[in-house]
């Protein structure tokens, strides 16, 4: 690779295409109970 | 099935019922924080950000299943706090970064980071090379590099998302890019 920085954004975008497109239903989050009205 | 439908019976906090699509809520980054947000607004955020957040989490974790889990947890947190957060889009991004950090800590106990790459099922050689190089970066450097060079966030935004200072972000970026350069040489 001649200049890693020059291509980095394109390569990151290309690698990101291997990510799942959707979250599967029914993981731990769907079973989690909400905490009472937290604020930020 | 939408996120709201999937989680309707699992969350105890009542969520307002939408009578119409709220355009401002659809653009969660510009929604008026003073107004209660609708469930439809959350669904709009979910529809808009699900895939981008999965891609971000995948770059941070190197694993599809782990990315799914992190993003699902992040959306669950946003859902719980939907009526109290000021900027849902930014809060969601921070939640994803935090979830990925938690998973990194857990993974570090049981696995070498390199093993996470094997889970990614990256078949393209150039993508695998980058995935391997990212996996060798310490978590903070990896996060800073991905947020800067994948999401094009500035240092102030990265510092907010990572819960650290801009100075630390700049240092992490510099060292992370140097390390990547050496690895990808």
Tab-separated table of C-alpha atoms in Angstrom:
chain	number	residue	atom	x	y	z
A	1	UNK	CA	0.000	0.000	0.000
A	2	UNK	CA	1.636	3.247	-1.117
A	3	UNK	CA	-0.275	5.833	0.851
A	4	UNK	CA	-2.512	4.367	3.543
A	5	UNK	CA	-4.080	7.685	4.487
A	6	UNK	CA	-5.094	8.576	0.953
A	7	UNK	CA	-7.256	5.501	0.626
A	8	UNK	CA	-8.262	5.028	4.236
A	9	UNK	CA	-11.751	6.497	4.007
A	10	UNK	CA	-12.608	4.457	0.925
A	11	UNK	CA	-11.192	1.307	2.466
A	12	UNK	CA	-13.112	1.832	5.703
A	13	UNK	CA	-16.297	2.310	3.687
A	14	UNK	CA	-15.561	-0.871	1.762
A	15	UNK	CA	-14.903	-2.871	4.908
A	16	UNK	CA	-18.079	-1.499	6.496
A	17	UNK	CA	-20.113	-3.026	3.673
A	18	UNK	CA	-19.462	-6.399	5.299
A	19	UNK	CA	-21.580	-5.334	8.285
A	20	UNK	CA	-25.031	-6.831	8.834
A	21	UNK	CA	-27.824	-4.772	7.305
A	22	UNK	CA	-30.312	-5.227	10.115
A	23	UNK	CA	-30.301	-6.154	13.774
A	24	UNK	CA	-31.858	-9.508	14.512
A	25	UNK	CA	-35.019	-9.410	16.607
A	26	UNK	CA	-35.029	-10.918	20.068
A	27	UNK	CA	-31.558	-10.296	21.466
A	28	UNK	CA	-30.695	-9.450	25.027
A	29	UNK	CA	-31.875	-5.897	24.517
A	30	UNK	CA	-35.397	-7.020	23.675
A	31	UNK	CA	-35.562	-8.912	26.940
A	32	UNK	CA	-34.136	-6.081	28.981
A	33	UNK	CA	-36.426	-4.197	31.296
A	34	UNK	CA	-36.320	-0.447	31.164
A	35	UNK	CA	-34.937	1.468	34.114
A	36	UNK	CA	-37.309	4.076	35.555
A	37	UNK	CA	-37.129	7.304	33.548
A	38	UNK	CA	-33.409	8.059	33.548
A	39	UNK	CA	-32.407	11.519	32.457
A	40	UNK	CA	-29.365	12.768	30.714
B	1	UNK	CA	-41.160	-6.083	12.499
B	2	UNK	CA	-40.164	-2.638	13.657
B	3	UNK	CA	-37.989	-2.022	16.687
B	4	UNK	CA	-41.001	-0.573	18.509
B	5	UNK	CA	-43.124	-3.661	17.828
B	6	UNK	CA	-40.339	-5.979	18.880
B	7	UNK	CA	-39.830	-4.135	22.146
B	8	UNK	CA	-43.401	-3.056	22.890
B	9	UNK	CA	-43.935	-5.793	25.486
B	10	UNK	CA	-40.478	-5.738	26.993
B	11	UNK	CA	-40.197	-2.139	28.145
B	12	UNK	CA	-42.084	-0.944	31.192
B	13	UNK	CA	-41.848	2.777	30.507
B	14	UNK	CA	-44.864	4.063	28.527
B	15	UNK	CA	-44.092	5.462	25.124
B	16	UNK	CA	-46.393	8.067	23.569
B	17	UNK	CA	-48.574	6.896	20.719
B	18	UNK	CA	-48.038	8.653	17.438
B	19	UNK	CA	-51.070	10.043	15.680
B	20	UNK	CA	-49.067	11.306	12.751
B	21	UNK	CA	-45.534	11.211	11.478
B	22	UNK	CA	-43.544	14.011	13.033
B	23	UNK	CA	-41.228	15.412	10.411
B	24	UNK	CA	-38.862	16.958	12.933
B	25	UNK	CA	-38.599	13.686	14.792
B	26	UNK	CA	-37.786	12.021	11.517
B	27	UNK	CA	-34.713	14.176	11.375
B	28	UNK	CA	-33.612	13.375	14.879
B	29	UNK	CA	-30.516	15.555	14.761
B	30	UNK	CA	-32.631	18.687	14.403
B	31	UNK	CA	-35.674	17.738	16.474
B	32	UNK	CA	-36.851	20.289	19.010
B	33	UNK	CA	-35.713	18.858	22.359
B	34	UNK	CA	-38.430	20.729	24.260
B	35	UNK	CA	-41.290	18.767	22.702
B	36	UNK	CA	-42.153	15.205	23.717
B	37	UNK	CA	-41.071	12.936	20.898
B	38	UNK	CA	-43.365	10.411	19.279
B	39	UNK	CA	-42.930	6.688	18.910
B	40	UNK	CA	-43.007	7.310	15.179
B	41	UNK	CA	-39.997	9.569	15.643
B	42	UNK	CA	-38.120	6.742	17.284
B	43	UNK	CA	-39.071	4.428	14.450
B	44	UNK	CA	-37.830	7.012	11.978
B	45	UNK	CA	-34.509	7.215	13.809
B	46	UNK	CA	-34.301	3.425	13.857
B	47	UNK	CA	-35.058	3.164	10.145
B	48	UNK	CA	-32.573	5.913	9.312
B	49	UNK	CA	-29.699	4.891	11.565
B	50	UNK	CA	-29.906	1.110	11.897
B	51	UNK	CA	-27.647	0.285	8.962
B	52	UNK	CA	-25.145	3.153	9.509
B	53	UNK	CA	-24.789	2.236	13.192
B	54	UNK	CA	-24.277	-1.430	12.271
B	55	UNK	CA	-21.489	-0.406	9.914
B	56	UNK	CA	-19.898	1.773	12.603
B	57	UNK	CA	-20.121	-1.004	15.203
B	58	UNK	CA	-18.722	-3.508	12.713
B	59	UNK	CA	-15.680	-1.311	12.116
B	60	UNK	CA	-15.196	-0.860	15.864
B	61	UNK	CA	-15.644	-4.540	16.752
B	62	UNK	CA	-14.729	-6.508	13.638
B	63	UNK	CA	-17.620	-8.894	14.208
B	64	UNK	CA	-21.073	-8.911	12.631
B	65	UNK	CA	-22.882	-10.654	15.489
B	66	UNK	CA	-21.186	-8.445	18.088
B	67	UNK	CA	-22.102	-5.352	16.048
B	68	UNK	CA	-25.751	-6.450	15.944
B	69	UNK	CA	-25.796	-6.931	19.689
B	70	UNK	CA	-24.125	-3.585	20.383
B	71	UNK	CA	-26.488	-1.681	18.098
B	72	UNK	CA	-29.547	-3.387	19.535
B	73	UNK	CA	-28.442	-2.463	23.054
B	74	UNK	CA	-27.740	1.102	21.947
B	75	UNK	CA	-31.208	1.498	20.418
B	76	UNK	CA	-32.757	-0.009	23.563
B	77	UNK	CA	-31.003	2.666	25.643
B	78	UNK	CA	-32.205	5.422	23.308
B	79	UNK	CA	-35.721	3.977	23.449
B	80	UNK	CA	-35.744	4.035	27.241
B	81	UNK	CA	-34.619	7.654	27.331
B	82	UNK	CA	-36.492	8.841	24.268
B	83	UNK	CA	-38.318	11.705	25.974
B	84	UNK	CA	-35.372	12.989	27.988
B	85	UNK	CA	-32.469	13.183	25.557
B	86	UNK	CA	-31.630	16.387	23.735
B	87	UNK	CA	-30.055	15.082	20.551
B	88	UNK	CA	-31.137	11.517	19.796
B	89	UNK	CA	-28.783	11.056	16.861
B	90	UNK	CA	-25.701	12.100	18.791
B	91	UNK	CA	-26.849	10.162	21.863
B	92	UNK	CA	-27.351	7.039	19.760
B	93	UNK	CA	-23.833	7.348	18.329
B	94	UNK	CA	-22.403	7.704	21.834
B	95	UNK	CA	-24.373	4.652	22.969
B	96	UNK	CA	-22.977	2.605	20.083
B	97	UNK	CA	-19.407	3.681	20.924
B	98	UNK	CA	-20.002	2.853	24.598
B	99	UNK	CA	-21.494	-0.546	23.796
B	100	UNK	CA	-18.538	-1.343	21.571
B	101	UNK	CA	-16.147	-0.280	24.341
B	102	UNK	CA	-17.898	-2.631	26.778
B	103	UNK	CA	-17.615	-5.495	24.316
B	104	UNK	CA	-13.946	-4.771	23.726
B	105	UNK	CA	-13.304	-5.030	27.446
B	106	UNK	CA	-15.157	-8.328	27.681
B	107	UNK	CA	-13.506	-9.700	24.563
B	108	UNK	CA	-10.056	-8.751	25.811
B	109	UNK	CA	-10.484	-11.033	28.768
B	110	UNK	CA	-11.303	-14.105	26.736
B	111	UNK	CA	-9.871	-13.529	23.299
B	112	UNK	CA	-7.028	-11.944	21.495
B	113	UNK	CA	-8.384	-9.075	19.393
B	114	UNK	CA	-7.127	-10.781	16.285
B	115	UNK	CA	-9.660	-13.544	16.846
B	116	UNK	CA	-12.485	-11.054	16.429
B	117	UNK	CA	-11.379	-10.534	12.854
B	118	UNK	CA	-11.852	-14.202	12.112
B	119	UNK	CA	-15.498	-13.822	13.093
B	120	UNK	CA	-15.975	-11.019	10.618
B	121	UNK	CA	-16.021	-13.327	7.602
B	122	UNK	CA	-14.219	-10.742	5.515
B	123	UNK	CA	-13.393	-12.453	2.245
B	124	UNK	CA	-11.885	-9.585	0.275
B	125	UNK	CA	-8.105	-9.548	0.807
B	126	UNK	CA	-7.843	-5.768	1.012
B	127	UNK	CA	-10.732	-5.579	3.435
B	128	UNK	CA	-9.252	-8.404	5.503
B	129	UNK	CA	-5.913	-6.597	5.595
B	130	UNK	CA	-7.574	-3.447	6.924
B	131	UNK	CA	-9.714	-5.425	9.376
B	132	UNK	CA	-6.579	-7.071	10.705
B	133	UNK	CA	-4.786	-3.722	10.990
B	134	UNK	CA	-7.748	-2.187	12.837
B	135	UNK	CA	-7.861	-5.163	15.194
B	136	UNK	CA	-4.264	-4.489	16.192
B	137	UNK	CA	-5.043	-0.924	17.268
B	138	UNK	CA	-5.786	-0.252	20.924
B	139	UNK	CA	-9.514	0.403	21.329
B	140	UNK	CA	-9.236	4.147	21.848
B	141	UNK	CA	-7.071	4.641	18.757
B	142	UNK	CA	-9.334	2.419	16.681
B	143	UNK	CA	-12.448	4.308	17.771
B	144	UNK	CA	-10.883	7.699	17.049
B	145	UNK	CA	-9.669	6.622	13.599
B	146	UNK	CA	-13.032	5.124	12.624
B	147	UNK	CA	-15.057	8.110	13.837
B	148	UNK	CA	-12.727	10.531	12.056
B	149	UNK	CA	-12.086	8.717	8.814
B	150	UNK	CA	-15.316	6.759	8.404
B	151	UNK	CA	-17.907	9.144	9.853
B	152	UNK	CA	-15.835	12.290	9.138
B	153	UNK	CA	-16.521	13.598	12.651
B	154	UNK	CA	-14.385	16.465	13.951
B	155	UNK	CA	-12.311	16.176	17.113
B	156	UNK	CA	-14.930	17.890	19.303
B	157	UNK	CA	-17.633	15.479	18.121
B	158	UNK	CA	-15.335	12.496	18.613
B	159	UNK	CA	-14.422	13.684	22.112
B	160	UNK	CA	-18.123	13.918	22.985
B	161	UNK	CA	-18.888	10.480	21.580
B	162	UNK	CA	-15.930	8.887	23.362
B	163	UNK	CA	-16.373	10.824	26.594
B	164	UNK	CA	-12.825	12.137	26.517
B	165	UNK	CA	-10.906	15.333	25.785
B	166	UNK	CA	-10.052	16.717	22.357
B	167	UNK	CA	-6.386	16.431	23.266
B	168	UNK	CA	-6.767	12.721	23.886
B	169	UNK	CA	-8.638	12.365	20.595
B	170	UNK	CA	-5.865	14.146	18.675
B	171	UNK	CA	-3.236	11.976	20.316
B	172	UNK	CA	-5.219	8.803	19.633
B	173	UNK	CA	-5.712	9.814	16.006
B	174	UNK	CA	-2.036	10.597	15.493
B	175	UNK	CA	-0.826	7.379	17.068
B	176	UNK	CA	-3.559	5.307	15.476
B	177	UNK	CA	-2.770	6.562	11.980
B	178	UNK	CA	0.947	6.044	12.541
B	179	UNK	CA	0.321	2.486	13.668
B	180	UNK	CA	-1.981	1.823	10.714
B	181	UNK	CA	0.625	3.202	8.345
B	182	UNK	CA	3.236	0.839	9.721
B	183	UNK	CA	0.891	-2.146	9.642
B	184	UNK	CA	-0.417	-1.489	6.132
B	185	UNK	CA	2.988	-0.654	4.703
